[in-house]
């Protein structure tokens, strides 16, 4: 789902022409605003309606192929979709109970959804960017490019900057690392957490479930860049800014690279010629 | 004969996601979409039959879309080593210049009468194109066009991957992708045929 497009109050209808382009749908705003009164976060978006004509629509970093009609979807559409996704995950996850323990299965489901979205979106975002810094992997003598991994710090910086900007239109506020495989990303104002009621116990539970989605996004994006990680999240609010949160990324230690050799034999019936060719 | 003979998309572990070498038939009849076989062994046996029919001038049965002759597959596999070398050069040169062309690896190696060119993305996806050898200036023109061809294939792949039903790490099975590749290669070949 695309996050681009400025926050108008208008809800538009998506054309059914290209259903495979799930994440790239952009639509001309046609129908009058009908859902704006329902969400409190939309009140400040109403004012932006007046300045609509003076604003220039934000340019995305993507090169749009000419076959895709250009249009925009309102930001709040995705917010509603996310909240509905949480409801659905909660109601269909067969947990130990309806309490906090039941929420964990739901959070796992949401994390898996986030993984898929992050993986695919990372391919798209990394498209226009030149090749990230590479460094030689541990088995670089034989396996070559299959093990030349992207520098983890470069990959995490890419997630913090370009990836985050495409989703939230801002960068991650703070990045810390201990240079031994652990990273901490801090964001002071996550858009999806803004509308939670302050100071309630339920907010914390809801926030942890909402945060499972960005956890999955980060995990998916890094997995597409070749890093196997596990991501934890924390909800750091101080009841003034509900949006503060942090993500802890921990790199899993690399397993043996025997798996990469077996997939090469699927390309040709000949026995591995690579070793012979490389000795020439 | 066509300038661009074969196109392959490989993933991070060098597993083939999409290998296609039936572009010469476009200048005659339109290709029919046979049922795709995800099993690699079946495509190999098709490859032997396909090579024969391609040399017979596009025989009675149009070839399946997602396949390439055995010979082409072997040449692509041989080029993988050269991709490794190029990537190792990039490593030894100490990382990135902010050059937008960095994904384009350029000329990899000559194999028989073909030249192979490579392209590698941030996510480890490699695209290999097999172009016929031509003299001097003609080849340079082709190389310039190849860069834009590679980036449009990359765009097509990214759009294919955005489909939530597309299997992560699986073979590329998509009519839209096939059609896009066909169009790109058709335009390229039209410009650069003899």
Short mmCIF file of C-alpha atoms in Angstrom, two decimals:
data_model
loop_
_atom_site.label_atom_id
_atom_site.label_comp_id
_atom_site.label_asym_id
_atom_site.label_seq_id
_atom_site.Cartn_x
_atom_site.Cartn_y
_atom_site.Cartn_z
CA UNK A 1 0.00 0.00 0.00
CA UNK A 2 1.44 3.28 -0.98
CA UNK A 3 2.15 5.92 1.64
CA UNK A 4 2.83 8.74 -0.73
CA UNK A 5 0.44 11.54 -1.42
CA UNK A 6 -0.22 14.37 0.95
CA UNK A 7 -2.75 14.02 3.70
CA UNK A 8 -6.01 15.26 2.30
CA UNK A 9 -9.32 14.45 3.79
CA UNK A 10 -10.63 13.05 0.56
CA UNK A 11 -11.20 9.40 0.09
CA UNK A 12 -10.78 8.27 -3.47
CA UNK A 13 -11.77 5.18 -5.33
CA UNK A 14 -9.05 2.97 -6.64
CA UNK A 15 -9.36 1.83 -10.26
CA UNK A 16 -9.56 -1.90 -10.80
CA UNK A 17 -7.34 -1.82 -13.84
CA UNK A 18 -4.15 -3.24 -12.41
CA UNK A 19 -4.87 -5.38 -9.35
CA UNK A 20 -1.34 -6.71 -9.23
CA UNK A 21 -0.02 -3.26 -8.51
CA UNK A 22 -1.26 -3.39 -5.00
CA UNK A 23 1.30 -1.07 -3.62
CA UNK A 24 1.30 1.45 -6.40
CA UNK A 25 -2.31 2.43 -6.68
CA UNK A 26 -2.78 6.11 -6.92
CA UNK A 27 -6.11 7.63 -7.81
CA UNK A 28 -7.47 11.04 -8.79
CA UNK A 29 -9.44 12.33 -5.83
CA UNK A 30 -13.03 12.38 -6.98
CA UNK A 31 -15.57 11.74 -4.23
CA UNK A 32 -16.22 14.37 -1.55
CA UNK A 33 -14.79 13.76 1.92
CA UNK A 34 -17.12 11.50 3.88
CA UNK A 35 -14.96 9.79 6.50
CA UNK A 36 -13.10 12.81 7.74
CA UNK A 37 -15.27 13.37 10.78
CA UNK A 38 -14.71 9.92 12.17
CA UNK A 39 -11.10 10.12 13.11
CA UNK A 40 -9.67 12.85 15.34
CA UNK A 41 -6.41 12.84 13.46
CA UNK A 42 -8.19 14.08 10.38
CA UNK A 43 -9.18 17.41 11.84
CA UNK A 44 -5.85 18.97 11.10
CA UNK A 45 -5.99 17.50 7.66
CA UNK A 46 -9.11 19.48 6.92
CA UNK A 47 -7.13 22.68 6.97
CA UNK A 48 -4.79 21.33 4.38
CA UNK A 49 -7.73 21.00 2.02
CA UNK A 50 -7.88 24.74 1.63
CA UNK A 51 -4.27 24.97 0.66
CA UNK A 52 -4.66 22.02 -1.69
CA UNK A 53 -4.62 24.12 -4.78
CA UNK A 54 -1.43 25.88 -3.80
CA UNK A 55 0.41 22.75 -2.75
CA UNK A 56 2.41 20.82 -5.27
CA UNK A 57 1.93 17.11 -4.99
CA UNK A 58 5.01 15.41 -3.55
CA UNK A 59 7.25 13.70 -6.01
CA UNK A 60 8.02 10.14 -5.19
CA UNK A 61 11.51 8.86 -5.77
CA UNK A 62 10.26 6.13 -8.06
CA UNK A 63 10.38 6.30 -11.79
CA UNK A 64 6.85 5.63 -12.78
CA UNK A 65 6.55 3.50 -15.89
CA UNK A 66 4.25 5.21 -18.35
CA UNK A 67 1.69 2.42 -18.30
CA UNK A 68 0.60 3.20 -14.74
CA UNK A 69 -1.95 5.99 -14.44
CA UNK A 70 -0.82 8.37 -11.75
CA UNK A 71 -3.14 9.03 -8.87
CA UNK A 72 -3.00 9.33 -5.09
CA UNK A 73 -4.51 7.56 -2.12
CA UNK A 74 -5.08 9.35 1.18
CA UNK A 75 -2.80 8.43 4.06
CA UNK A 76 -5.64 7.70 6.40
CA UNK A 77 -6.80 4.89 4.14
CA UNK A 78 -3.83 2.87 5.18
CA UNK A 79 -4.25 3.83 8.82
CA UNK A 80 -7.79 2.47 8.76
CA UNK A 81 -6.63 -0.64 6.96
CA UNK A 82 -3.98 -1.23 9.60
CA UNK A 83 -6.40 -0.85 12.49
CA UNK A 84 -8.86 -3.18 10.81
CA UNK A 85 -6.03 -5.63 10.28
CA UNK A 86 -5.36 -5.54 14.01
CA UNK A 87 -9.00 -6.23 14.80
CA UNK A 88 -9.03 -9.11 12.39
CA UNK A 89 -5.80 -10.60 13.71
CA UNK A 90 -7.04 -10.35 17.26
CA UNK A 91 -10.39 -11.95 16.56
CA UNK A 92 -9.07 -14.80 14.46
CA UNK A 93 -5.98 -15.72 16.40
CA UNK A 94 -6.63 -18.71 18.60
CA UNK A 95 -4.69 -17.61 21.63
CA UNK A 96 -4.54 -18.90 25.16
CA UNK A 97 -7.19 -16.41 26.14
CA UNK A 98 -8.54 -13.03 25.26
CA UNK A 99 -6.12 -11.34 27.60
CA UNK A 100 -2.59 -10.15 26.99
CA UNK A 101 -1.43 -13.68 26.18
CA UNK A 102 -3.92 -13.97 23.37
CA UNK A 103 -2.47 -10.87 21.84
CA UNK A 104 0.88 -12.46 21.21
CA UNK A 105 -0.34 -14.80 18.49
CA UNK A 106 -2.05 -11.85 16.86
CA UNK A 107 1.14 -9.81 17.07
CA UNK A 108 3.06 -12.63 15.41
CA UNK A 109 0.58 -12.70 12.57
CA UNK A 110 0.90 -8.99 12.08
CA UNK A 111 4.65 -9.29 12.12
CA UNK A 112 4.50 -11.87 9.36
CA UNK A 113 2.30 -9.60 7.27
CA UNK A 114 4.79 -6.81 7.88
CA UNK A 115 7.61 -9.09 6.77
CA UNK A 116 5.98 -9.71 3.41
CA UNK A 117 5.22 -6.05 2.88
CA UNK A 118 8.71 -4.96 3.95
CA UNK A 119 10.43 -7.52 1.75
CA UNK A 120 8.55 -6.46 -1.34
CA UNK A 121 8.63 -2.77 -0.66
CA UNK A 122 12.36 -2.86 -0.12
CA UNK A 123 12.86 -4.11 -3.66
CA UNK A 124 10.91 -1.15 -4.91
CA UNK A 125 12.61 1.45 -2.76
CA UNK A 126 16.09 0.16 -3.50
CA UNK A 127 15.45 0.43 -7.20
CA UNK A 128 16.61 3.95 -7.81
CA UNK A 129 19.46 3.82 -5.40
CA UNK A 130 23.01 2.96 -6.49
CA UNK A 131 24.59 -0.21 -5.21
CA UNK A 132 25.09 -0.19 -1.46
CA UNK A 133 28.50 -0.76 0.00
CA UNK A 134 29.47 -4.39 -0.11
CA UNK A 135 32.00 -6.22 1.91
CA UNK A 136 33.40 -9.69 1.49
CA UNK A 137 31.55 -12.43 3.31
CA UNK A 138 33.15 -15.16 5.38
CA UNK A 139 33.25 -17.65 2.51
CA UNK A 140 34.32 -15.35 -0.23
CA UNK A 141 36.97 -17.63 -1.73
CA UNK A 142 34.65 -20.03 -3.54
CA UNK A 143 31.09 -18.85 -3.40
CA UNK A 144 31.89 -15.37 -4.62
CA UNK A 145 28.96 -13.05 -5.13
CA UNK A 146 26.60 -15.37 -3.34
CA UNK A 147 28.29 -14.54 -0.09
CA UNK A 148 29.39 -10.98 -0.72
CA UNK A 149 27.03 -9.38 1.69
CA UNK A 150 25.95 -5.85 2.01
CA UNK A 151 27.60 -4.11 4.93
CA UNK A 152 25.05 -4.41 7.79
CA UNK A 153 25.48 -0.83 8.86
CA UNK A 154 24.85 0.36 5.31
CA UNK A 155 21.75 -1.78 5.07
CA UNK A 156 20.35 -0.50 8.37
CA UNK A 157 21.12 3.07 7.35
CA UNK A 158 19.25 2.48 4.13
CA UNK A 159 16.25 1.26 6.13
CA UNK A 160 16.46 4.26 8.45
CA UNK A 161 16.67 6.78 5.67
CA UNK A 162 15.12 5.87 2.34
CA UNK A 163 12.84 3.08 3.41
CA UNK A 164 11.46 4.95 6.40
CA UNK A 165 11.09 8.13 4.39
CA UNK A 166 8.99 6.41 1.77
CA UNK A 167 6.67 5.04 4.42
CA UNK A 168 6.45 7.80 7.02
CA UNK A 169 7.88 10.77 5.11
CA UNK A 170 10.51 11.21 7.77
CA UNK A 171 13.69 9.46 8.76
CA UNK A 172 14.28 7.44 11.88
CA UNK A 173 15.25 9.86 14.62
CA UNK A 174 18.11 8.01 16.20
CA UNK A 175 20.25 5.04 15.27
CA UNK A 176 22.60 3.37 17.70
CA UNK A 177 24.81 0.39 17.19
CA UNK A 178 27.33 -1.53 19.17
CA UNK A 179 29.13 -2.60 15.99
CA UNK A 180 28.69 -6.18 16.97
CA UNK A 181 25.41 -6.92 15.29
CA UNK A 182 22.98 -4.96 17.44
CA UNK A 183 21.16 -1.84 16.32
CA UNK A 184 18.60 0.35 18.04
CA UNK A 185 16.29 2.54 15.99
CA UNK A 186 14.36 5.24 17.81
CA UNK A 187 11.45 7.09 16.32
CA UNK A 188 9.88 9.85 18.34
CA UNK A 189 6.65 10.17 16.49
CA UNK A 190 5.29 7.13 14.74
CA UNK A 191 2.26 8.13 12.73
CA UNK A 192 0.21 5.09 13.57
CA UNK A 193 0.59 5.57 17.31
CA UNK A 194 -0.47 9.18 17.35
CA UNK A 195 -4.17 8.63 17.76
CA UNK A 196 -3.96 6.35 20.77
CA UNK A 197 -5.61 7.70 23.94
CA UNK A 198 -3.08 8.92 26.44
CA UNK A 199 -2.20 7.29 29.67
CA UNK A 200 -4.40 4.24 29.48
CA UNK A 201 -3.28 0.70 30.09
CA UNK A 202 -5.00 -0.51 26.99
CA UNK A 203 -3.00 1.89 24.90
CA UNK A 204 0.14 -0.02 25.73
CA UNK A 205 -1.34 -3.30 24.59
CA UNK A 206 -2.70 -1.77 21.44
CA UNK A 207 0.61 -0.05 20.79
CA UNK A 208 2.56 -3.29 21.05
CA UNK A 209 0.29 -4.85 18.49
CA UNK A 210 0.55 -1.88 16.18
CA UNK A 211 4.32 -1.88 16.55
CA UNK A 212 4.48 -5.49 15.41
CA UNK A 213 3.85 -4.26 11.88
CA UNK A 214 6.90 -1.97 11.63
CA UNK A 215 8.94 -4.75 13.26
CA UNK A 216 7.96 -6.98 10.38
CA UNK A 217 8.65 -4.20 7.88
CA UNK A 218 12.21 -3.82 9.15
CA UNK A 219 12.77 -7.56 9.27
CA UNK A 220 11.46 -8.01 5.73
CA UNK A 221 13.48 -5.14 4.30
CA UNK A 222 16.71 -6.35 5.89
CA UNK A 223 16.01 -9.90 4.80
CA UNK A 224 15.72 -8.76 1.21
CA UNK A 225 19.08 -7.05 1.58
CA UNK A 226 20.56 -10.31 2.75
CA UNK A 227 20.58 -9.86 6.52
CA UNK A 228 18.90 -12.35 8.79
CA UNK A 229 17.72 -10.46 11.83
CA UNK A 230 15.28 -10.54 14.69
CA UNK A 231 13.54 -7.35 15.68
CA UNK A 232 11.99 -6.38 18.99
CA UNK A 233 10.02 -3.27 19.71
CA UNK A 234 9.40 -1.11 22.72
CA UNK A 235 6.82 1.48 23.41
CA UNK A 236 8.54 4.44 24.99
CA UNK A 237 5.76 6.90 25.48
CA UNK A 238 5.84 9.45 28.25
CA UNK A 239 2.17 10.36 27.88
CA UNK A 240 3.07 13.58 26.13
CA UNK A 241 4.07 12.10 22.83
CA UNK A 242 2.32 8.85 22.18
CA UNK A 243 4.37 8.10 19.16
CA UNK A 244 7.73 7.36 20.76
CA UNK A 245 9.00 3.88 20.16
CA UNK A 246 12.20 1.98 19.55
CA UNK A 247 13.18 -1.10 17.62
CA UNK A 248 16.03 -3.40 18.59
CA UNK A 249 17.61 -5.25 15.71
CA UNK A 250 19.78 -8.22 16.42
CA UNK A 251 21.64 -10.04 13.68
CA UNK A 252 21.44 -13.76 13.73
CA UNK A 253 24.75 -15.51 13.38
CA UNK A 254 25.27 -16.84 9.85
CA UNK A 255 24.63 -20.55 9.38
CA UNK A 256 26.80 -22.62 7.12
CA UNK A 257 26.57 -21.61 3.49
CA UNK A 258 26.10 -25.12 2.15
CA UNK A 259 22.57 -24.30 1.15
CA UNK A 260 23.72 -21.86 -1.49
CA UNK A 261 25.63 -24.50 -3.42
CA UNK A 262 22.69 -26.80 -3.95
CA UNK A 263 20.55 -24.22 -5.73
CA UNK A 264 23.11 -23.65 -8.44
CA UNK A 265 22.68 -27.17 -9.74
CA UNK A 266 19.12 -26.39 -10.72
CA UNK A 267 20.30 -24.20 -13.57
CA UNK A 268 22.02 -26.85 -15.63
CA UNK A 269 22.30 -30.59 -15.77
CA UNK A 270 26.07 -30.48 -16.07
CA UNK A 271 28.16 -31.09 -12.99
CA UNK A 272 29.48 -27.89 -11.41
CA UNK A 273 31.75 -26.32 -13.98
CA UNK A 274 32.31 -23.21 -11.93
CA UNK A 275 35.38 -24.48 -10.13
CA UNK A 276 37.04 -25.45 -13.40
CA UNK A 277 36.26 -22.13 -15.07
CA UNK A 278 37.51 -20.08 -12.18
CA UNK A 279 40.86 -21.85 -12.32
CA UNK A 280 41.45 -20.72 -15.90
CA UNK B 1 18.40 -13.34 -36.21
CA UNK B 2 17.85 -11.19 -33.21
CA UNK B 3 20.37 -9.14 -31.32
CA UNK B 4 19.32 -10.09 -27.82
CA UNK B 5 19.05 -13.84 -27.62
CA UNK B 6 18.49 -14.62 -23.99
CA UNK B 7 17.60 -12.92 -20.72
CA UNK B 8 17.91 -14.38 -17.25
CA UNK B 9 16.97 -13.20 -13.77
CA UNK B 10 18.76 -14.86 -10.87
CA UNK B 11 18.38 -14.35 -7.18
CA UNK B 12 20.94 -13.86 -4.44
CA UNK B 13 21.91 -17.52 -4.33
CA UNK B 14 22.18 -17.70 -8.12
CA UNK B 15 18.99 -19.69 -8.41
CA UNK B 16 17.19 -18.98 -11.68
CA UNK B 17 13.98 -17.05 -11.29
CA UNK B 18 13.36 -16.44 -14.95
CA UNK B 19 15.26 -17.65 -17.97
CA UNK B 20 13.96 -16.92 -21.41
CA UNK B 21 15.47 -17.35 -24.80
CA UNK B 22 12.64 -17.50 -27.26
CA UNK B 23 12.84 -13.96 -28.56
CA UNK B 24 13.59 -14.90 -32.15
CA UNK B 25 10.09 -16.23 -32.63
CA UNK B 26 8.63 -12.77 -32.13
CA UNK B 27 9.57 -11.72 -35.57
CA UNK B 28 7.28 -14.41 -36.94
CA UNK B 29 4.28 -15.75 -35.12
CA UNK B 30 3.18 -14.63 -31.70
CA UNK B 31 4.26 -16.96 -28.90
CA UNK B 32 1.69 -19.02 -27.10
CA UNK B 33 1.76 -19.31 -23.34
CA UNK B 34 2.29 -22.93 -22.54
CA UNK B 35 1.69 -24.17 -19.05
CA UNK B 36 4.71 -23.24 -16.99
CA UNK B 37 6.59 -26.09 -15.45
CA UNK B 38 8.13 -25.14 -12.13
CA UNK B 39 10.26 -28.25 -12.18
CA UNK B 40 13.71 -27.45 -13.52
CA UNK B 41 14.25 -30.88 -15.04
CA UNK B 42 11.28 -30.62 -17.38
CA UNK B 43 12.44 -27.31 -18.76
CA UNK B 44 15.76 -28.89 -19.58
CA UNK B 45 14.13 -31.54 -21.73
CA UNK B 46 12.08 -28.83 -23.40
CA UNK B 47 15.30 -27.02 -24.00
CA UNK B 48 16.69 -29.75 -26.20
CA UNK B 49 13.55 -29.86 -28.30
CA UNK B 50 13.30 -26.08 -28.33
CA UNK B 51 16.78 -25.61 -29.67
CA UNK B 52 16.03 -27.89 -32.58
CA UNK B 53 12.83 -26.10 -33.50
CA UNK B 54 14.45 -22.68 -33.20
CA UNK B 55 17.10 -23.69 -35.67
CA UNK B 56 14.44 -25.06 -37.97
CA UNK B 57 13.09 -21.51 -38.17
CA UNK B 58 10.33 -21.57 -35.57
CA UNK B 59 8.88 -25.01 -36.27
CA UNK B 60 5.27 -26.12 -35.99
CA UNK B 61 4.99 -25.78 -32.19
CA UNK B 62 5.76 -22.37 -30.71
CA UNK B 63 8.08 -22.71 -27.69
CA UNK B 64 6.91 -22.27 -24.13
CA UNK B 65 7.55 -18.88 -22.65
CA UNK B 66 9.64 -19.47 -19.58
CA UNK B 67 12.41 -21.59 -20.97
CA UNK B 68 15.73 -21.25 -22.69
CA UNK B 69 17.76 -23.76 -24.58
CA UNK B 70 20.29 -25.82 -22.70
CA UNK B 71 23.09 -24.08 -24.50
CA UNK B 72 21.91 -20.69 -23.29
CA UNK B 73 21.59 -21.94 -19.74
CA UNK B 74 25.14 -23.23 -19.83
CA UNK B 75 26.46 -19.91 -21.07
CA UNK B 76 24.61 -18.03 -18.36
CA UNK B 77 26.01 -20.33 -15.73
CA UNK B 78 29.50 -19.70 -17.05
CA UNK B 79 28.94 -15.97 -16.73
CA UNK B 80 28.24 -16.28 -13.03
CA UNK B 81 31.94 -16.52 -12.32
CA UNK B 82 32.54 -13.26 -14.06
CA UNK B 83 29.85 -11.59 -12.02
CA UNK B 84 31.68 -12.76 -8.93
CA UNK B 85 34.87 -11.23 -10.23
CA UNK B 86 33.22 -7.92 -10.97
CA UNK B 87 31.64 -7.80 -7.54
CA UNK B 88 34.97 -8.63 -5.97
CA UNK B 89 36.50 -5.75 -7.90
CA UNK B 90 33.86 -3.47 -6.48
CA UNK B 91 34.69 -4.68 -2.99
CA UNK B 92 38.41 -4.22 -3.45
CA UNK B 93 37.92 -0.75 -4.83
CA UNK B 94 36.52 0.04 -1.43
CA UNK B 95 32.81 0.48 -1.75
CA UNK B 96 30.62 2.91 -3.49
CA UNK B 97 30.93 5.98 -5.52
CA UNK B 98 27.58 7.62 -5.80
CA UNK B 99 27.32 6.59 -9.37
CA UNK B 100 23.89 5.77 -10.65
CA UNK B 101 25.35 3.29 -13.05
CA UNK B 102 26.83 1.09 -10.39
CA UNK B 103 24.25 -1.59 -10.74
CA UNK B 104 25.22 -2.11 -14.36
CA UNK B 105 28.17 -4.49 -14.32
CA UNK B 106 28.83 -4.23 -18.01
CA UNK B 107 30.40 -6.74 -20.28
CA UNK B 108 31.01 -10.04 -18.53
CA UNK B 109 32.53 -12.44 -21.02
CA UNK B 110 32.30 -13.66 -24.59
CA UNK B 111 30.98 -17.16 -25.11
CA UNK B 112 31.15 -18.51 -28.64
CA UNK B 113 29.42 -15.92 -30.79
CA UNK B 114 27.58 -14.23 -27.93
CA UNK B 115 28.52 -11.55 -25.47
CA UNK B 116 27.12 -11.56 -21.99
CA UNK B 117 26.25 -8.48 -19.96
CA UNK B 118 25.33 -8.32 -16.32
CA UNK B 119 23.43 -6.16 -13.86
CA UNK B 120 23.17 -6.57 -10.13
CA UNK B 121 20.76 -4.91 -7.73
CA UNK B 122 21.00 -4.05 -4.07
CA UNK B 123 18.94 -7.06 -3.16
CA UNK B 124 21.24 -9.49 -4.88
CA UNK B 125 19.11 -9.96 -7.97
CA UNK B 126 21.25 -10.48 -11.06
CA UNK B 127 20.07 -9.90 -14.59
CA UNK B 128 22.10 -11.39 -17.42
CA UNK B 129 21.58 -10.59 -21.08
CA UNK B 130 23.06 -12.46 -23.99
CA UNK B 131 23.68 -10.33 -27.06
CA UNK B 132 25.06 -11.34 -30.38
CA UNK B 133 28.50 -10.18 -31.28
CA UNK B 134 28.66 -7.37 -33.79
CA UNK B 135 31.33 -5.09 -35.14
CA UNK B 136 32.60 -1.97 -33.43
CA UNK B 137 30.21 0.93 -33.41
CA UNK B 138 27.13 -1.23 -33.60
CA UNK B 139 28.16 -2.95 -30.39
CA UNK B 140 28.67 0.30 -28.58
CA UNK B 141 25.23 1.46 -29.55
CA UNK B 142 23.85 -1.77 -28.22
CA UNK B 143 25.64 -1.38 -24.95
CA UNK B 144 24.13 2.02 -24.37
CA UNK B 145 20.67 0.65 -25.00
CA UNK B 146 21.38 -2.29 -22.75
CA UNK B 147 21.64 -0.09 -19.70
CA UNK B 148 18.10 1.15 -20.16
CA UNK B 149 16.94 -2.36 -20.95
CA UNK B 150 18.38 -3.60 -17.67
CA UNK B 151 16.76 -0.89 -15.66
CA UNK B 152 13.38 -1.53 -17.24
CA UNK B 153 13.73 -5.24 -16.46
CA UNK B 154 14.54 -4.24 -12.90
CA UNK B 155 11.44 -2.08 -12.74
CA UNK B 156 9.37 -4.97 -14.06
CA UNK B 157 10.80 -7.29 -11.48
CA UNK B 158 10.15 -4.87 -8.63
CA UNK B 159 6.58 -4.47 -9.79
CA UNK B 160 6.16 -8.21 -10.06
CA UNK B 161 7.43 -8.63 -6.52
CA UNK B 162 4.93 -6.09 -5.21
CA UNK B 163 2.16 -8.57 -5.96
CA UNK B 164 1.40 -10.16 -2.59
CA UNK B 165 0.64 -13.46 -4.26
CA UNK B 166 4.06 -13.62 -5.83
CA UNK B 167 6.09 -16.19 -3.98
CA UNK B 168 9.17 -14.75 -2.33
CA UNK B 169 12.22 -16.47 -3.78
CA UNK B 170 10.15 -18.49 -6.22
CA UNK B 171 10.08 -18.56 -9.98
CA UNK B 172 8.55 -15.61 -11.74
CA UNK B 173 5.15 -16.66 -13.02
CA UNK B 174 3.35 -13.63 -14.29
CA UNK B 175 1.68 -12.74 -17.54
CA UNK B 176 2.35 -9.07 -17.01
CA UNK B 177 6.04 -9.68 -16.43
CA UNK B 178 6.26 -11.89 -19.50
CA UNK B 179 4.53 -9.32 -21.61
CA UNK B 180 6.74 -6.53 -20.32
CA UNK B 181 9.91 -8.47 -21.03
CA UNK B 182 8.64 -9.37 -24.46
CA UNK B 183 7.99 -5.74 -25.24
CA UNK B 184 11.35 -4.52 -23.94
CA UNK B 185 13.28 -7.09 -25.88
CA UNK B 186 11.18 -6.57 -28.98
CA UNK B 187 11.95 -2.87 -28.96
CA UNK B 188 15.62 -3.53 -28.37
CA UNK B 189 15.84 -6.07 -31.15
CA UNK B 190 13.96 -3.90 -33.59
CA UNK B 191 16.48 -1.15 -33.12
CA UNK B 192 19.56 -3.28 -33.26
CA UNK B 193 18.91 -6.01 -35.74
CA UNK B 194 20.90 -6.28 -38.88
#
